[in-house]
Amino acid sequence: MTALIDLKAVMENDGDLRVALAGELDLHTAAQVEPRLTELAASGRRALVLDLSGISFCDSSGIDLFVRVHHRCRSAGTTLRLCGVPPLVAKSMRVLGADRELELAAA
């Protein structure tokens, strides 16, 4: 059974785009949200802010997705920020070295 993931995009007043992710982020659900995140990364916004406070599970596929989106944002002149990062997800990012590329803010 495939876990569900929810993605909601909300424009903020300062022109940044805030996206809330909720649910489980794994190999299957990362593939479901990647096309939309790729589209948002190229939207020309000053910053794309991913709110991960609703993420209940994230494996290396999800972390790899964040790194790919970061690279797409950077090539589009957009900054990617991850906020509301759950402690276990932040720990996994540190173990994998992704925290050296990604801008994290704890939950």
mmCIF file with all atom_site columns, C-alpha atoms in Angstrom:
data_model
loop_
_atom_site.group_PDB
_atom_site.id
_atom_site.type_symbol
_atom_site.label_atom_id
_atom_site.label_alt_id
_atom_site.label_comp_id
_atom_site.label_asym_id
_atom_site.label_entity_id
_atom_site.label_seq_id
_atom_site.pdbx_PDB_ins_code
_atom_site.Cartn_x
_atom_site.Cartn_y
_atom_site.Cartn_z
_atom_site.occupancy
_atom_site.B_iso_or_equiv
_atom_site.pdbx_formal_charge
_atom_site.auth_seq_id
_atom_site.auth_comp_id
_atom_site.auth_asym_id
_atom_site.auth_atom_id
_atom_site.pdbx_PDB_model_num
ATOM 1   C CA . MET A 1 1   ? 0.000  0.000  0.000   1.00 0.00 ? 1   MET A CA 1
ATOM 2   C CA . THR A 1 2   ? 1.348  3.430  -0.955  1.00 0.00 ? 2   THR A CA 1
ATOM 3   C CA . ALA A 1 3   ? 1.495  6.029  1.792   1.00 0.00 ? 3   ALA A CA 1
ATOM 4   C CA . LEU A 1 4   ? -0.223 9.332  1.163   1.00 0.00 ? 4   LEU A CA 1
ATOM 5   C CA . ILE A 1 5   ? 1.426  12.700 0.885   1.00 0.00 ? 5   ILE A CA 1
ATOM 6   C CA . ASP A 1 6   ? -0.277 16.081 0.801   1.00 0.00 ? 6   ASP A CA 1
ATOM 7   C CA . LEU A 1 7   ? 1.216  19.191 -0.788  1.00 0.00 ? 7   LEU A CA 1
ATOM 8   C CA . LYS A 1 8   ? -0.324 22.636 -0.369  1.00 0.00 ? 8   LYS A CA 1
ATOM 9   C CA . ALA A 1 9   ? 1.183  25.784 -1.882  1.00 0.00 ? 9   ALA A CA 1
ATOM 10  C CA . VAL A 1 10  ? 0.461  29.191 -0.387  1.00 0.00 ? 10  VAL A CA 1
ATOM 11  C CA . MET A 1 11  ? 1.798  32.526 -1.644  1.00 0.00 ? 11  MET A CA 1
ATOM 12  C CA . GLU A 1 12  ? 3.228  34.700 1.088   1.00 0.00 ? 12  GLU A CA 1
ATOM 13  C CA . ASN A 1 13  ? 3.012  38.497 1.149   1.00 0.00 ? 13  ASN A CA 1
ATOM 14  C CA . ASP A 1 14  ? 6.711  39.051 0.507   1.00 0.00 ? 14  ASP A CA 1
ATOM 15  C CA . GLY A 1 15  ? 6.657  37.065 -2.735  1.00 0.00 ? 15  GLY A CA 1
ATOM 16  C CA . ASP A 1 16  ? 8.117  33.887 -1.278  1.00 0.00 ? 16  ASP A CA 1
ATOM 17  C CA . LEU A 1 17  ? 6.220  30.710 -1.977  1.00 0.00 ? 17  LEU A CA 1
ATOM 18  C CA . ARG A 1 18  ? 5.472  28.505 1.034   1.00 0.00 ? 18  ARG A CA 1
ATOM 19  C CA . VAL A 1 19  ? 4.659  24.829 0.457   1.00 0.00 ? 19  VAL A CA 1
ATOM 20  C CA . ALA A 1 20  ? 3.428  22.578 3.253   1.00 0.00 ? 20  ALA A CA 1
ATOM 21  C CA . LEU A 1 21  ? 4.087  18.850 2.975   1.00 0.00 ? 21  LEU A CA 1
ATOM 22  C CA . ALA A 1 22  ? 2.226  16.406 5.201   1.00 0.00 ? 22  ALA A CA 1
ATOM 23  C CA . GLY A 1 23  ? 2.335  12.636 5.446   1.00 0.00 ? 23  GLY A CA 1
ATOM 24  C CA . GLU A 1 24  ? 5.008  10.088 4.650   1.00 0.00 ? 24  GLU A CA 1
ATOM 25  C CA . LEU A 1 25  ? 7.775  10.907 2.199   1.00 0.00 ? 25  LEU A CA 1
ATOM 26  C CA . ASP A 1 26  ? 9.289  7.756  0.725   1.00 0.00 ? 26  ASP A CA 1
ATOM 27  C CA . LEU A 1 27  ? 10.293 6.397  -2.678  1.00 0.00 ? 27  LEU A CA 1
ATOM 28  C CA . HIS A 1 28  ? 6.712  6.344  -3.978  1.00 0.00 ? 28  HIS A CA 1
ATOM 29  C CA . THR A 1 29  ? 5.423  9.606  -2.549  1.00 0.00 ? 29  THR A CA 1
ATOM 30  C CA . ALA A 1 30  ? 8.617  11.512 -3.446  1.00 0.00 ? 30  ALA A CA 1
ATOM 31  C CA . ALA A 1 31  ? 7.956  10.543 -7.066  1.00 0.00 ? 31  ALA A CA 1
ATOM 32  C CA . GLN A 1 32  ? 4.382  11.838 -6.695  1.00 0.00 ? 32  GLN A CA 1
ATOM 33  C CA . VAL A 1 33  ? 5.354  15.315 -5.455  1.00 0.00 ? 33  VAL A CA 1
ATOM 34  C CA . GLU A 1 34  ? 8.579  15.822 -7.425  1.00 0.00 ? 34  GLU A CA 1
ATOM 35  C CA . PRO A 1 35  ? 6.915  17.136 -10.614 1.00 0.00 ? 35  PRO A CA 1
ATOM 36  C CA . ARG A 1 36  ? 5.013  19.803 -8.665  1.00 0.00 ? 36  ARG A CA 1
ATOM 37  C CA . LEU A 1 37  ? 8.041  20.800 -6.582  1.00 0.00 ? 37  LEU A CA 1
ATOM 38  C CA . THR A 1 38  ? 10.127 21.004 -9.771  1.00 0.00 ? 38  THR A CA 1
ATOM 39  C CA . GLU A 1 39  ? 7.520  23.310 -11.285 1.00 0.00 ? 39  GLU A CA 1
ATOM 40  C CA . LEU A 1 40  ? 7.474  25.490 -8.154  1.00 0.00 ? 40  LEU A CA 1
ATOM 41  C CA . ALA A 1 41  ? 11.290 25.603 -8.049  1.00 0.00 ? 41  ALA A CA 1
ATOM 42  C CA . ALA A 1 42  ? 11.261 27.177 -11.516 1.00 0.00 ? 42  ALA A CA 1
ATOM 43  C CA . SER A 1 43  ? 8.480  29.665 -10.701 1.00 0.00 ? 43  SER A CA 1
ATOM 44  C CA . GLY A 1 44  ? 10.862 32.617 -10.418 1.00 0.00 ? 44  GLY A CA 1
ATOM 45  C CA . ARG A 1 45  ? 10.065 33.344 -6.773  1.00 0.00 ? 45  ARG A CA 1
ATOM 46  C CA . ARG A 1 46  ? 12.743 34.791 -4.541  1.00 0.00 ? 46  ARG A CA 1
ATOM 47  C CA . ALA A 1 47  ? 12.436 31.813 -2.178  1.00 0.00 ? 47  ALA A CA 1
ATOM 48  C CA . LEU A 1 48  ? 10.658 28.481 -1.998  1.00 0.00 ? 48  LEU A CA 1
ATOM 49  C CA . VAL A 1 49  ? 9.966  27.548 1.627   1.00 0.00 ? 49  VAL A CA 1
ATOM 50  C CA . LEU A 1 50  ? 9.085  23.912 2.306   1.00 0.00 ? 50  LEU A CA 1
ATOM 51  C CA . ASP A 1 51  ? 7.259  23.455 5.614   1.00 0.00 ? 51  ASP A CA 1
ATOM 52  C CA . LEU A 1 52  ? 7.983  19.898 6.747   1.00 0.00 ? 52  LEU A CA 1
ATOM 53  C CA . SER A 1 53  ? 6.236  20.095 10.115  1.00 0.00 ? 53  SER A CA 1
ATOM 54  C CA . GLY A 1 54  ? 3.527  17.726 8.843   1.00 0.00 ? 54  GLY A CA 1
ATOM 55  C CA . ILE A 1 55  ? 5.964  15.029 7.703   1.00 0.00 ? 55  ILE A CA 1
ATOM 56  C CA . SER A 1 56  ? 5.568  11.898 9.827   1.00 0.00 ? 56  SER A CA 1
ATOM 57  C CA . PHE A 1 57  ? 8.212  9.845  7.973   1.00 0.00 ? 57  PHE A CA 1
ATOM 58  C CA . CYS A 1 58  ? 11.000 10.668 5.532   1.00 0.00 ? 58  CYS A CA 1
ATOM 59  C CA . ASP A 1 59  ? 13.503 8.195  4.114   1.00 0.00 ? 59  ASP A CA 1
ATOM 60  C CA . SER A 1 60  ? 16.576 8.854  1.972   1.00 0.00 ? 60  SER A CA 1
ATOM 61  C CA . SER A 1 61  ? 14.370 9.180  -1.134  1.00 0.00 ? 61  SER A CA 1
ATOM 62  C CA . GLY A 1 62  ? 12.700 12.217 0.401   1.00 0.00 ? 62  GLY A CA 1
ATOM 63  C CA . ILE A 1 63  ? 16.010 13.742 1.442   1.00 0.00 ? 63  ILE A CA 1
ATOM 64  C CA . ASP A 1 64  ? 17.396 13.161 -2.052  1.00 0.00 ? 64  ASP A CA 1
ATOM 65  C CA . LEU A 1 65  ? 14.302 14.910 -3.422  1.00 0.00 ? 65  LEU A CA 1
ATOM 66  C CA . PHE A 1 66  ? 15.044 17.981 -1.282  1.00 0.00 ? 66  PHE A CA 1
ATOM 67  C CA . VAL A 1 67  ? 18.616 18.092 -2.614  1.00 0.00 ? 67  VAL A CA 1
ATOM 68  C CA . ARG A 1 68  ? 17.404 17.830 -6.241  1.00 0.00 ? 68  ARG A CA 1
ATOM 69  C CA . VAL A 1 69  ? 14.836 20.591 -5.656  1.00 0.00 ? 69  VAL A CA 1
ATOM 70  C CA . HIS A 1 70  ? 17.578 22.700 -4.037  1.00 0.00 ? 70  HIS A CA 1
ATOM 71  C CA . HIS A 1 71  ? 19.715 22.341 -7.189  1.00 0.00 ? 71  HIS A CA 1
ATOM 72  C CA . ARG A 1 72  ? 16.771 23.250 -9.424  1.00 0.00 ? 72  ARG A CA 1
ATOM 73  C CA . CYS A 1 73  ? 15.999 26.282 -7.280  1.00 0.00 ? 73  CYS A CA 1
ATOM 74  C CA . ARG A 1 74  ? 19.610 27.420 -7.355  1.00 0.00 ? 74  ARG A CA 1
ATOM 75  C CA . SER A 1 75  ? 19.744 27.216 -11.159 1.00 0.00 ? 75  SER A CA 1
ATOM 76  C CA . ALA A 1 76  ? 16.532 29.271 -11.321 1.00 0.00 ? 76  ALA A CA 1
ATOM 77  C CA . GLY A 1 77  ? 17.898 31.934 -8.947  1.00 0.00 ? 77  GLY A CA 1
ATOM 78  C CA . THR A 1 78  ? 15.580 30.870 -6.127  1.00 0.00 ? 78  THR A CA 1
ATOM 79  C CA . THR A 1 79  ? 16.559 30.051 -2.552  1.00 0.00 ? 79  THR A CA 1
ATOM 80  C CA . LEU A 1 80  ? 15.184 26.838 -1.018  1.00 0.00 ? 80  LEU A CA 1
ATOM 81  C CA . ARG A 1 81  ? 14.555 26.856 2.738   1.00 0.00 ? 81  ARG A CA 1
ATOM 82  C CA . LEU A 1 82  ? 13.239 23.927 4.764   1.00 0.00 ? 82  LEU A CA 1
ATOM 83  C CA . CYS A 1 83  ? 11.334 24.892 7.903   1.00 0.00 ? 83  CYS A CA 1
ATOM 84  C CA . GLY A 1 84  ? 9.570  22.879 10.560  1.00 0.00 ? 84  GLY A CA 1
ATOM 85  C CA . VAL A 1 85  ? 12.030 20.051 9.996   1.00 0.00 ? 85  VAL A CA 1
ATOM 86  C CA . PRO A 1 86  ? 11.180 17.236 12.431  1.00 0.00 ? 86  PRO A CA 1
ATOM 87  C CA . PRO A 1 87  ? 14.159 16.237 14.635  1.00 0.00 ? 87  PRO A CA 1
ATOM 88  C CA . LEU A 1 88  ? 14.479 12.719 13.177  1.00 0.00 ? 88  LEU A CA 1
ATOM 89  C CA . VAL A 1 89  ? 14.432 14.071 9.626   1.00 0.00 ? 89  VAL A CA 1
ATOM 90  C CA . ALA A 1 90  ? 17.090 16.666 10.535  1.00 0.00 ? 90  ALA A CA 1
ATOM 91  C CA . LYS A 1 91  ? 19.206 13.909 12.077  1.00 0.00 ? 91  LYS A CA 1
ATOM 92  C CA . SER A 1 92  ? 18.912 11.794 8.912   1.00 0.00 ? 92  SER A CA 1
ATOM 93  C CA . MET A 1 93  ? 19.923 14.822 6.825   1.00 0.00 ? 93  MET A CA 1
ATOM 94  C CA . ARG A 1 94  ? 23.000 15.315 9.014   1.00 0.00 ? 94  ARG A CA 1
ATOM 95  C CA . VAL A 1 95  ? 23.953 11.637 8.750   1.00 0.00 ? 95  VAL A CA 1
ATOM 96  C CA . LEU A 1 96  ? 23.622 11.758 4.946   1.00 0.00 ? 96  LEU A CA 1
ATOM 97  C CA . GLY A 1 97  ? 25.437 15.097 4.711   1.00 0.00 ? 97  GLY A CA 1
ATOM 98  C CA . ALA A 1 98  ? 22.468 16.838 3.093   1.00 0.00 ? 98  ALA A CA 1
ATOM 99  C CA . ASP A 1 99  ? 22.494 19.527 5.792   1.00 0.00 ? 99  ASP A CA 1
ATOM 100 C CA . ARG A 1 100 ? 25.672 20.934 4.180   1.00 0.00 ? 100 ARG A CA 1
ATOM 101 C CA . GLU A 1 101 ? 23.633 21.937 1.111   1.00 0.00 ? 101 GLU A CA 1
ATOM 102 C CA . LEU A 1 102 ? 20.174 22.510 2.553   1.00 0.00 ? 102 LEU A CA 1
ATOM 103 C CA . GLU A 1 103 ? 19.056 25.413 4.738   1.00 0.00 ? 103 GLU A CA 1
ATOM 104 C CA . LEU A 1 104 ? 17.229 23.833 7.707   1.00 0.00 ? 104 LEU A CA 1
ATOM 105 C CA . ALA A 1 105 ? 15.109 25.286 10.479  1.00 0.00 ? 105 ALA A CA 1
ATOM 106 C CA . ALA A 1 106 ? 13.964 22.936 13.272  1.00 0.00 ? 106 ALA A CA 1
ATOM 107 C CA . ALA A 1 107 ? 10.338 22.166 14.055  1.00 0.00 ? 107 ALA A CA 1
#
